[in-house]
Short mmCIF file of C-alpha atoms and ligand atoms in Angstrom, two decimals:
data_model
loop_
_atom_site.label_atom_id
_atom_site.label_comp_id
_atom_site.label_asym_id
_atom_site.label_seq_id
_atom_site.Cartn_x
_atom_site.Cartn_y
_atom_site.Cartn_z
CA UNK A 1 32.61 23.96 9.35
CA UNK A 2 29.77 24.02 6.78
CA UNK A 3 28.32 20.59 6.28
CA UNK A 4 27.07 18.67 3.24
CA UNK A 5 24.85 15.68 3.87
CA UNK A 6 24.47 12.78 1.46
CA UNK A 7 21.82 10.18 2.17
CA UNK A 8 22.20 7.05 0.07
CA UNK A 9 18.80 5.80 -0.94
CA UNK A 10 19.12 4.29 -4.42
CA UNK A 11 18.99 0.59 -3.59
CA UNK A 12 16.01 -1.62 -4.36
CA UNK A 13 16.24 -3.51 -1.11
CA UNK A 14 15.95 -6.96 -2.68
CA UNK A 15 15.54 -8.57 0.72
CA UNK A 16 12.29 -6.63 1.37
CA UNK A 17 10.63 -8.77 -1.38
CA UNK A 18 8.58 -5.76 -2.46
CA UNK A 19 8.07 -3.66 -5.58
CA UNK A 20 8.25 -0.51 -3.48
CA UNK A 21 11.71 1.10 -3.08
CA UNK A 22 13.02 0.13 0.36
CA UNK A 23 13.45 3.68 1.64
CA UNK A 24 9.73 4.34 1.04
CA UNK A 25 8.56 1.53 3.29
CA UNK A 26 6.85 3.17 6.19
CA UNK A 27 7.80 3.09 9.83
CA UNK A 28 5.30 4.69 12.19
CA UNK A 29 3.48 6.16 9.19
CA UNK A 30 6.53 7.90 7.65
CA UNK A 31 8.91 6.57 4.97
CA UNK A 32 12.24 5.28 6.31
CA UNK A 33 14.01 8.00 4.34
CA UNK A 34 11.82 10.69 5.93
CA UNK A 35 12.97 9.62 9.39
CA UNK A 36 16.61 10.08 8.35
CA UNK A 37 15.94 13.47 6.76
CA UNK A 38 14.04 14.66 9.84
CA UNK A 39 16.91 13.66 12.16
CA UNK A 40 19.46 15.47 9.97
CA UNK A 41 17.58 18.79 10.00
CA UNK A 42 18.97 19.74 13.40
CA UNK A 43 22.49 19.75 11.91
CA UNK A 44 21.48 22.59 9.56
CA UNK A 45 23.43 21.31 6.56
CA UNK A 46 24.43 23.75 3.85
CA UNK A 47 23.75 21.07 1.26
CA UNK A 48 21.31 18.19 1.55
CA UNK A 49 21.75 15.54 -1.15
CA UNK A 50 19.75 12.35 -1.55
CA UNK A 51 20.99 9.67 -3.94
CA UNK A 52 18.07 7.98 -5.66
CA UNK A 53 17.91 5.21 -8.23
CA UNK A 54 15.41 2.41 -7.77
CA UNK A 55 11.95 3.96 -7.97
CA UNK A 56 13.62 7.38 -8.29
CA UNK A 57 10.40 9.10 -9.39
CA UNK A 58 8.43 7.67 -6.49
CA UNK A 59 11.11 8.62 -3.98
CA UNK A 60 11.37 12.16 -5.35
CA UNK A 61 7.59 12.56 -5.26
CA UNK A 62 7.36 11.29 -1.69
CA UNK A 63 10.10 13.66 -0.52
CA UNK A 64 9.24 16.75 -2.54
CA UNK A 65 9.37 20.36 -1.27
CA UNK A 66 11.84 19.74 1.52
CA UNK A 67 14.84 21.50 0.01
CA UNK A 68 16.52 18.21 -0.92
CA UNK A 69 18.79 17.91 -3.96
CA UNK A 70 18.23 14.60 -5.71
CA UNK A 71 21.21 12.94 -7.34
CA UNK A 72 20.40 10.05 -9.62
CA UNK A 73 22.45 6.86 -9.52
CA UNK A 74 21.25 5.18 -12.69
CA UNK A 75 22.96 1.85 -12.05
CA UNK A 76 23.28 0.76 -8.45
CA UNK A 77 26.89 -0.34 -8.33
CA UNK A 78 27.32 -0.03 -4.58
CA UNK A 79 27.36 2.48 -1.72
CA UNK A 80 30.75 3.88 -2.79
CA UNK A 81 29.45 4.37 -6.32
CA UNK A 82 26.42 6.16 -4.84
CA UNK A 83 28.72 8.61 -3.06
CA UNK A 84 30.72 9.10 -6.26
CA UNK A 85 27.54 10.38 -7.97
CA UNK A 86 27.48 13.23 -5.45
CA UNK A 87 31.06 14.37 -6.06
CA UNK A 88 30.31 16.92 -8.83
CA UNK A 89 27.62 18.53 -6.66
CA UNK A 90 29.50 18.77 -3.36
CA UNK A 91 30.48 22.25 -2.24
CA UNK A 92 34.33 22.31 -2.19
CA UNK A 93 35.83 21.94 1.26
CA UNK A 94 32.60 21.02 3.08
CA UNK A 95 32.76 18.07 5.44
CA UNK A 96 30.45 15.37 4.12
CA UNK A 97 28.21 13.34 6.38
CA UNK A 98 27.09 10.14 4.66
CA UNK A 99 24.01 8.33 5.91
CA UNK A 100 21.96 5.42 4.65
CA UNK A 101 18.28 5.83 3.91
CA UNK A 102 17.62 2.45 5.48
CA UNK A 103 18.92 3.30 8.96
CA UNK A 104 15.85 5.23 10.15
CA UNK A 105 16.04 5.66 13.92
CA UNK A 106 19.31 7.60 14.06
CA UNK A 107 19.07 10.58 16.43
CA UNK A 108 20.46 14.06 15.82
CA UNK A 109 22.46 13.96 19.08
CA UNK A 110 24.37 10.87 17.93
CA UNK A 111 25.21 12.58 14.64
CA UNK A 112 26.40 15.67 16.49
CA UNK A 113 28.67 13.46 18.62
CA UNK A 114 30.16 11.89 15.50
CA UNK A 115 30.87 15.34 14.11
CA UNK A 116 32.53 16.36 17.40
CA UNK A 117 34.76 13.30 17.54
CA UNK A 118 36.37 13.72 14.09
CA UNK A 119 39.00 16.18 15.29
CA UNK A 120 41.75 16.22 12.64
CA UNK A 121 41.00 12.72 11.38
CA UNK A 122 40.16 12.17 7.71
CA UNK A 123 37.17 10.02 8.64
CA UNK A 124 34.95 9.50 11.62
CA UNK A 125 32.83 6.37 11.36
CA UNK A 126 29.90 5.42 13.56
CA UNK A 127 30.10 1.87 14.86
CA UNK A 128 27.87 -0.26 17.05
CA UNK A 129 27.72 -3.72 18.54
CA UNK A 130 24.58 -5.50 17.35
CA UNK A 131 23.37 -8.70 19.07
CA UNK A 132 23.84 -10.48 15.77
CA UNK A 133 26.54 -8.94 13.53
CA UNK A 134 25.58 -11.07 10.52
CA UNK A 135 25.35 -9.00 7.34
CA UNK A 136 27.11 -5.92 8.69
CA UNK A 137 30.58 -4.63 7.77
CA UNK A 138 33.07 -5.41 10.58
CA UNK A 139 35.37 -2.70 11.91
CA UNK A 140 39.03 -3.82 11.94
CA UNK A 141 41.33 -2.21 14.46
CA UNK A 142 45.01 -2.17 15.15
CA UNK A 143 45.07 -1.28 18.81
CA UNK A 144 42.96 1.86 19.11
CA UNK A 145 43.19 2.86 15.47
CA UNK A 146 40.65 1.82 12.89
CA UNK A 147 42.33 0.28 9.84
CA UNK A 148 39.50 -1.03 7.67
CA UNK A 149 35.87 -2.07 7.36
CA UNK A 150 35.38 -5.53 5.89
CA UNK A 151 32.01 -6.55 4.48
CA UNK A 152 30.41 -9.80 5.70
CA UNK A 153 30.92 -11.46 2.32
CA UNK A 154 34.62 -10.55 2.27
CA UNK A 155 35.31 -11.53 5.90
CA UNK A 156 37.62 -14.34 6.90
CA UNK A 157 36.20 -16.77 9.47
CA UNK A 158 38.14 -14.94 12.15
CA UNK A 159 36.92 -11.48 11.05
CA UNK A 160 33.34 -12.75 11.21
CA UNK A 161 33.73 -13.15 14.98
CA UNK A 162 34.38 -9.39 15.39
CA UNK A 163 31.53 -7.66 17.23
CA UNK A 164 32.11 -4.04 16.27
CA UNK A 165 30.14 -3.22 13.11
CA UNK A 166 29.68 -0.26 10.79
CA UNK A 167 26.35 1.57 10.97
CA UNK A 168 26.67 3.06 7.46
CA UNK A 169 27.14 6.55 8.87
CA UNK A 170 30.45 8.36 8.39
CA UNK A 171 31.86 11.86 8.30
CA UNK A 172 34.53 12.68 5.69
CA UNK A 173 36.88 15.65 6.06
CA UNK A 174 36.16 18.22 3.38
CA UNK A 175 39.62 18.35 1.79
CA UNK A 176 39.88 14.63 1.08
CA UNK A 177 36.37 13.64 -0.10
CA UNK A 178 37.00 14.00 -3.82
CA UNK A 179 40.33 12.22 -3.82
CA UNK A 180 39.36 9.32 -1.51
CA UNK A 181 36.00 8.65 -3.12
CA UNK A 182 37.46 8.94 -6.61
CA UNK A 183 39.81 6.08 -5.85
CA UNK A 184 37.20 3.42 -4.93
CA UNK A 185 37.10 0.23 -7.01
CA UNK A 186 34.93 -2.88 -7.11
CA UNK A 187 37.55 -5.52 -6.49
CA UNK A 188 35.64 -7.56 -3.87
CA UNK A 189 33.25 -10.49 -3.34
CA UNK A 190 30.21 -8.53 -4.58
CA UNK A 191 31.91 -6.58 -7.37
CA UNK A 192 30.49 -3.44 -5.85
CA UNK A 193 32.03 -0.08 -5.11
CA UNK A 194 32.07 -0.06 -1.30
CA UNK A 195 31.80 3.16 0.67
CA UNK A 196 33.51 1.25 3.45
CA UNK A 197 36.76 1.03 1.46
CA UNK A 198 37.32 4.74 2.15
CA UNK A 199 38.71 3.66 5.50
CA UNK A 200 41.54 1.50 4.10
CA UNK A 201 42.40 4.18 1.51
CA UNK A 202 42.64 6.90 4.15
CA UNK A 203 44.79 4.69 6.36
CA UNK A 204 47.07 3.89 3.38
CA UNK A 205 47.55 7.66 2.95
CA UNK A 206 48.74 7.87 6.56
CA UNK A 207 45.53 9.56 7.64
CA UNK A 208 43.77 8.91 10.93
CA UNK A 209 40.34 7.26 11.09
CA UNK A 210 38.34 7.44 14.31
CA UNK A 211 35.28 5.46 15.32
CA UNK A 212 32.56 6.56 17.67
CA UNK A 213 30.40 3.83 19.16
CA UNK A 214 26.62 4.28 19.22
CA UNK A 215 25.38 3.29 22.66
CA UNK A 216 22.01 2.06 21.48
CA UNK A 217 22.09 -0.66 18.82
CA UNK A 218 18.42 -0.11 17.90
CA UNK A 219 19.11 3.48 16.94
CA UNK A 220 21.51 2.46 14.19
CA UNK A 221 20.01 -0.83 13.08
CA UNK A 222 19.43 -1.09 9.33
CA UNK A 223 16.26 -2.29 7.64
CA UNK A 224 16.95 -4.97 5.05
CA UNK A 225 13.91 -7.22 5.44
CA UNK A 226 10.37 -7.20 6.80
CA UNK A 227 11.49 -8.77 10.08
CA UNK A 228 13.92 -5.93 10.75
CA UNK A 229 11.27 -3.36 9.79
CA UNK A 230 8.78 -4.87 12.25
CA UNK A 231 11.47 -4.98 14.94
CA UNK A 232 12.23 -1.27 14.47
CA UNK A 233 8.52 -0.42 14.47
CA UNK A 234 8.39 -2.07 17.92
CA UNK A 235 11.42 -0.07 19.04
CA UNK A 236 9.82 3.15 17.82
CA UNK A 237 6.55 2.26 19.56
CA UNK A 238 8.39 1.59 22.82
CA UNK A 239 10.22 4.94 22.57
CA UNK A 240 6.94 6.81 22.07
CA UNK A 241 5.21 4.94 24.90
CA UNK A 242 8.12 5.67 27.19
CA UNK A 243 8.05 9.36 26.36
CA UNK A 244 4.27 9.54 26.97
CA UNK A 245 4.63 7.86 30.35
CA UNK A 246 7.41 10.30 31.23
CA UNK A 247 4.84 13.04 30.59
CA UNK A 248 2.49 11.37 33.08
CA UNK A 249 0.21 9.49 30.69
CA UNK A 250 -1.26 6.27 32.06
CA UNK A 251 -1.02 3.59 29.38
CA UNK A 252 -2.93 0.36 29.95
CA UNK A 253 -0.15 -1.45 28.07
CA UNK A 254 2.89 0.39 26.69
CA UNK A 255 3.34 -2.38 24.12
CA UNK A 256 -0.11 -1.74 22.63
CA UNK A 257 -0.14 1.88 21.48
CA UNK A 258 0.97 3.25 18.11
CA UNK A 259 1.91 6.90 17.80
CA UNK A 260 2.49 7.60 14.11
CA UNK A 261 2.55 11.35 14.31
CA UNK A 262 2.77 14.07 16.87
CA UNK A 263 0.78 13.38 20.05
CA UNK A 264 0.60 16.17 22.61
CA UNK A 265 -0.82 15.45 26.04
CA UNK A 266 -1.94 17.29 29.15
CA UNK A 267 -1.95 15.93 32.69
CA UNK A 268 -3.72 12.78 33.84
CA UNK A 269 -4.45 11.41 30.40
CA UNK A 270 -5.35 7.71 30.26
CA UNK A 271 -5.11 5.55 27.17
CA UNK A 272 -6.45 2.01 27.00
CA UNK A 273 -5.02 -0.71 24.73
CA UNK A 274 -4.67 -0.78 20.93
CA UNK A 275 -5.11 2.90 20.17
CA UNK A 276 -3.52 4.49 17.10
CA UNK A 277 -2.64 8.19 16.87
CA UNK A 278 -1.86 9.73 13.48
CA UNK A 279 -0.99 13.22 12.30
CA UNK A 280 -1.26 15.88 14.93
CA UNK A 281 -3.34 14.96 17.98
CA UNK A 282 -3.77 16.93 21.20
CA UNK A 283 -5.32 15.40 24.31
CA UNK A 284 -6.00 17.97 27.04
CA UNK A 285 -5.91 17.34 30.79
CA UNK A 286 -7.89 14.38 32.08
CA UNK A 287 -8.83 12.94 28.68
CA UNK A 288 -9.56 9.22 28.67
CA UNK A 289 -9.33 7.13 25.51
CA UNK A 290 -10.98 3.69 25.49
CA UNK A 291 -9.65 0.58 23.82
CA UNK A 292 -9.25 0.24 20.03
CA UNK A 293 -9.67 3.88 19.04
CA UNK A 294 -8.02 5.53 16.02
CA UNK A 295 -7.48 9.31 16.31
CA UNK A 296 -6.06 11.45 13.53
CA UNK A 297 -5.52 15.21 13.41
CA UNK A 298 -7.78 16.20 16.26
CA UNK A 299 -7.98 18.16 19.47
CA UNK A 300 -9.77 16.59 22.43
CA UNK A 301 -10.70 19.05 25.17
CA UNK A 302 -10.25 18.77 28.90
CA UNK A 303 -12.01 15.93 30.68
CA UNK A 304 -13.48 14.46 27.50
CA UNK A 305 -13.75 10.74 27.02
CA UNK A 306 -13.55 8.67 23.87
CA UNK A 307 -15.21 5.31 24.41
CA UNK A 308 -13.97 2.10 22.77
CA UNK A 309 -13.91 1.37 18.99
CA UNK A 310 -14.20 5.00 17.96
CA UNK A 311 -12.60 6.61 14.91
CA UNK A 312 -11.92 10.35 14.88
CA UNK A 313 -10.46 12.18 11.90
CA UNK A 314 -9.84 15.92 11.56
CA UNK A 315 -12.14 17.08 14.35
CA UNK A 316 -12.21 19.43 17.29
CA UNK A 317 -13.88 18.35 20.51
CA UNK A 318 -14.52 20.70 23.41
CA UNK A 319 -14.43 20.01 27.15
CA UNK A 320 -16.39 17.26 28.84
CA UNK A 321 -17.40 15.70 25.54
CA UNK A 322 -18.25 12.00 25.34
CA UNK A 323 -17.88 10.10 22.06
CA UNK A 324 -18.69 6.46 21.30
CA UNK A 325 -18.46 3.58 21.76
CA UNK A 326 -18.47 2.73 18.04
CA UNK A 327 -18.68 6.30 16.75
CA UNK A 328 -17.19 7.64 13.52
CA UNK A 329 -16.27 11.31 13.71
CA UNK A 330 -15.28 12.47 10.24
CA UNK A 331 -13.53 15.61 8.95
CA UNK A 332 -14.99 18.96 9.85
CA UNK A 333 -16.74 17.85 13.02
CA UNK A 334 -16.64 20.48 15.73
CA UNK A 335 -18.25 19.61 19.06
CA UNK A 336 -18.72 22.29 21.71
CA UNK A 337 -18.39 21.57 25.42
CA UNK A 338 -20.51 18.81 26.94
CA UNK A 339 -21.62 17.27 23.63
CA UNK A 340 -22.51 13.59 23.69
CA UNK A 341 -22.19 11.40 20.61
CA UNK A 342 -23.22 7.80 21.19
CA UNK A 343 -22.91 4.44 19.54
CA UNK A 344 -23.11 3.94 15.77
CA UNK A 345 -23.27 7.65 15.06
CA UNK A 346 -21.45 9.17 12.09
CA UNK A 347 -20.76 12.89 11.83
CA UNK A 348 -19.15 14.92 9.03
CA UNK A 349 -18.83 18.70 8.51
CA UNK A 350 -21.01 19.20 11.56
CA UNK A 351 -20.93 21.95 14.16
CA UNK A 352 -22.63 20.63 17.26
CA UNK A 353 -23.53 23.16 19.95
CA UNK A 354 -22.98 22.99 23.66
CA UNK A 355 -24.57 20.08 25.52
CA UNK A 356 -26.32 18.65 22.45
CA UNK A 357 -26.82 14.90 22.27
CA UNK A 358 -26.80 12.50 19.35
CA UNK A 359 -26.92 9.27 21.25
CA UNK A 360 -27.75 6.43 18.89
CA UNK A 361 -27.54 5.24 15.28
CA UNK A 362 -27.57 8.58 13.46
CA UNK A 363 -25.91 10.35 10.54
CA UNK A 364 -25.28 14.06 10.97
CA UNK A 365 -23.56 15.65 7.97
CA UNK A 366 -23.24 19.22 6.63
CA UNK A 367 -25.10 20.37 9.69
CA UNK A 368 -25.09 23.35 11.98
CA UNK A 369 -26.63 22.39 15.29
CA UNK A 370 -27.28 24.75 18.20
CA UNK A 371 -27.01 24.01 21.90
CA UNK A 372 -29.21 21.78 24.04
CA UNK A 373 -30.47 19.80 21.05
CA UNK A 374 -31.57 16.18 21.42
CA UNK A 375 -31.40 14.01 18.31
CA UNK A 376 -33.43 10.81 18.62
CA UNK A 377 -32.14 7.39 17.61
CA UNK A 378 -31.87 6.70 13.90
CA UNK A 379 -32.10 10.30 12.73
CA UNK A 380 -30.56 11.00 9.34
CA UNK A 381 -29.64 14.32 7.78
CA UNK A 382 -30.26 13.65 4.08
CA UNK A 383 -27.53 15.96 2.82
CA UNK A 384 -27.00 14.57 -0.68
CA UNK A 385 -29.50 14.81 -3.52
CA UNK A 386 -27.42 12.61 -5.81
CA UNK A 387 -25.54 15.58 -7.27
CA UNK A 388 -24.99 18.21 -4.59
CA UNK A 389 -24.61 18.48 -0.83
CA UNK A 390 -26.98 20.67 1.19
CA UNK A 391 -26.98 21.99 4.74
CA UNK A 392 -29.24 21.25 7.64
CA UNK A 393 -29.69 23.87 10.35
CA UNK A 394 -30.99 22.76 13.73
CA UNK A 395 -31.44 25.65 16.15
CA UNK A 396 -31.06 25.68 19.96
CA UNK A 397 -33.28 23.46 22.11
CA UNK A 398 -34.71 21.35 19.27
CA UNK A 399 -35.96 17.82 19.93
CA UNK A 400 -35.93 15.42 16.96
CA UNK A 401 -38.01 12.27 17.44
CA UNK A 402 -36.46 8.93 16.59
CA UNK A 403 -36.15 7.65 13.04
CA UNK A 404 -36.63 11.03 11.40
CA UNK A 405 -35.14 12.19 8.12
CA UNK A 406 -34.22 15.84 7.68
CA UNK A 407 -34.06 16.42 3.93
CA UNK A 408 -31.56 19.24 3.31
CA UNK A 409 -31.58 22.11 2.71
CA UNK A 410 -33.85 22.42 5.71
CA UNK A 411 -34.15 24.37 8.95
CA UNK A 412 -35.56 23.26 12.30
CA UNK A 413 -36.25 26.41 14.29
CA UNK A 414 -35.53 27.04 17.95
CA UNK A 415 -37.25 24.74 20.46
CA UNK A 416 -39.17 22.90 17.72
CA UNK A 417 -40.10 19.27 18.25
CA UNK A 418 -40.21 16.76 15.40
CA UNK A 419 -42.47 13.75 15.92
CA UNK A 420 -40.82 10.37 15.60
CA UNK A 421 -40.71 8.83 12.14
CA UNK A 422 -41.09 12.13 10.28
CA UNK A 423 -39.61 13.08 6.94
CA UNK A 424 -39.01 16.82 7.13
CA UNK A 425 -38.58 18.74 3.88
CA UNK A 426 -39.67 22.25 4.89
CA UNK A 427 -38.83 24.62 7.73
CA UNK A 428 -40.19 23.35 11.06
CA UNK A 429 -41.37 26.42 12.97
CA UNK A 430 -40.02 27.47 16.35
CA UNK A 431 -41.55 26.00 19.49
CA UNK A 432 -44.10 23.85 17.57
CA UNK A 433 -44.57 20.12 17.11
CA UNK A 434 -44.12 19.13 13.48
CA UNK A 435 -45.04 15.63 12.35
CA UNK A 436 -45.09 14.21 8.83
CA UNK A 437 -46.44 10.74 8.98
CA UNK A 438 -49.76 9.03 8.32
CA UNK A 439 -52.19 8.92 11.20
CA UNK A 440 -52.21 5.61 13.11
CA UNK A 441 -55.26 3.45 12.40
CA UNK A 442 -56.31 0.06 13.69
CA UNK A 443 -58.08 -2.25 11.21
CA UNK A 444 -60.99 -3.92 12.98
CA UNK A 445 -61.80 -6.79 10.56
CA UNK A 446 -58.25 -7.87 9.98
CA UNK A 447 -57.26 -11.51 10.61
CA UNK A 448 -53.80 -13.03 10.89
CA UNK A 449 -52.91 -14.97 7.73
CA UNK A 450 -52.95 -18.77 8.22
CA UNK A 451 -50.31 -21.12 6.87
CA UNK A 452 -51.63 -23.12 3.87
CA UNK A 453 -52.02 -26.88 4.52
CA UNK A 454 -50.35 -29.11 1.88
CA UNK A 455 -52.89 -31.10 -0.09
C1 UD1 B 1 25.97 -1.45 4.28
C2 UD1 B 1 27.49 -1.34 4.55
C3 UD1 B 1 27.84 -2.17 5.79
C4 UD1 B 1 27.03 -1.69 6.97
C5 UD1 B 1 25.55 -1.70 6.67
C6 UD1 B 1 24.79 -0.99 7.77
C7 UD1 B 1 28.66 -0.99 2.43
C8 UD1 B 1 29.47 -1.62 1.36
N1 UD1 B 1 28.22 -1.80 3.41
O1 UD1 B 1 25.68 -2.78 3.93
O2 UD1 B 1 29.23 -2.05 6.07
O3 UD1 B 1 27.32 -2.50 8.11
O4 UD1 B 1 25.25 -1.02 5.44
O5 UD1 B 1 23.39 -1.05 7.61
O6 UD1 B 1 28.45 0.21 2.41
N2 UD1 B 1 22.58 2.22 -1.82
C9 UD1 B 1 22.65 3.11 -2.88
N3 UD1 B 1 23.25 2.72 -4.04
C10 UD1 B 1 23.80 1.48 -4.19
C11 UD1 B 1 23.73 0.59 -3.11
C12 UD1 B 1 23.11 0.99 -1.93
O7 UD1 B 1 22.18 4.24 -2.79
O8 UD1 B 1 24.33 1.21 -5.28
C13 UD1 B 1 21.92 2.66 -0.57
C14 UD1 B 1 20.71 1.81 -0.23
O9 UD1 B 1 19.52 2.39 -0.74
C15 UD1 B 1 20.71 1.80 1.29
C16 UD1 B 1 22.17 2.00 1.66
O10 UD1 B 1 22.81 2.49 0.50
O11 UD1 B 1 19.95 2.86 1.83
C17 UD1 B 1 22.84 0.71 2.12
O12 UD1 B 1 22.73 -0.28 1.13
P1 UD1 B 1 22.55 -1.82 1.51
O13 UD1 B 1 22.52 -2.59 0.24
O14 UD1 B 1 21.45 -2.00 2.44
O15 UD1 B 1 23.96 -2.10 2.25
P2 UD1 B 1 24.23 -3.22 3.32
O16 UD1 B 1 24.42 -4.51 2.63
O17 UD1 B 1 23.20 -3.17 4.36
MG1 MG B 2 21.38 -2.12 4.52
#
């Protein structure tokens, strides 16, 4: 049966106390709505609608180029009203899977189960049993059959004690979507058009409604306030940590790692506390990451180690490389095998050849460096003339003395040595010592200044 999906995402989310539309709040670095969309992909829907309203422009911009059809709900009159906005767009006869943009951790397998359990029923709803049902719609049963969903604000005292709640996710049989949704009204405590009233209408028509129960309450928990968002972030973090450990990664503390993107790992990888991984990161066999590192979009080769407090962004590191502590590896850094980058070193757009060392307090930018180079402490590549960037070329086997400035564009030829404290503006020839500083003199008749006595 071809499937249409409608994600409801038009609400402001008043309880978030934020100007940003709720579905754009980020969980593990991705908007809530993006999580829902990503989970739905596996179902290969024929139609993929997203109902937007509050901050519609911002939501559309954040979710652009993903094949989504945006349906605007100009006034947010309730979840049922949101579905009604989709009716003219829905492909006739398609089953419709409705999801909420604020239930982010739903998994594709659970959705597939819901689809399987509908059978001939008009509706299949996904329920769960939260620790605290407050705020959720309660599922009313008569024996095994579902007869209604009652919202918290419309519940009698007795109904409030019911544990089985609605997740916001339901599947509607294709032939009855238009008719059932068209009939919704706003005769309730909140004067809203409730999606949940579809259940009572279907039952009144003599149709069957089935409920499938989600085993994991966290997976279907909604985000309505900052507390719930933080709680789901912790759930997500725990899932990621668990999956890494299942792949053999040794985590110093599974509660203190944040994976906000796609982290791929080899064997015997060790990660110390408080590390953050963003974008696409690959750690090859035997990589060790020290405490408090942030790694984004990078590949770390076999046996390399990243020492504490290091930031790496858009870089490629070879095998047996050592970076940090306190290093900042910026976009376009490419370190060959055995490179060593030490403390308080910043690199950017730099190719660093095999076994080269930049151990202390240096800036290496827009640089092509050969192999076996040793860069002394405090060396700066002066790549910017105030208007344009220029390149520095450092050939194989070069030794740069401490506290030198290489004013680009400039070339240091193979096996050259630069004396400490030099400012190099011209090519330094191969195999020679180049120095550019005043000769050291000692002043014979100099005397230490004396402190003046007060009169
Ligand atoms: C809703 C359900 C409740 C369920 C709970 C699960 C209804 C009436 N209630 O309550 O039974 O237990 O979710 O989390 O459906 N939205 C729109 N347009 C609107 C109103 C809401 O698109 O006019 C969207 C919101 O952006 C949000 C979703 O629908 O993504 C749910 O809205 P929300 O206000 O959070 O509903 P709840 O009160 O949580
Ligand atoms: Mg909600």
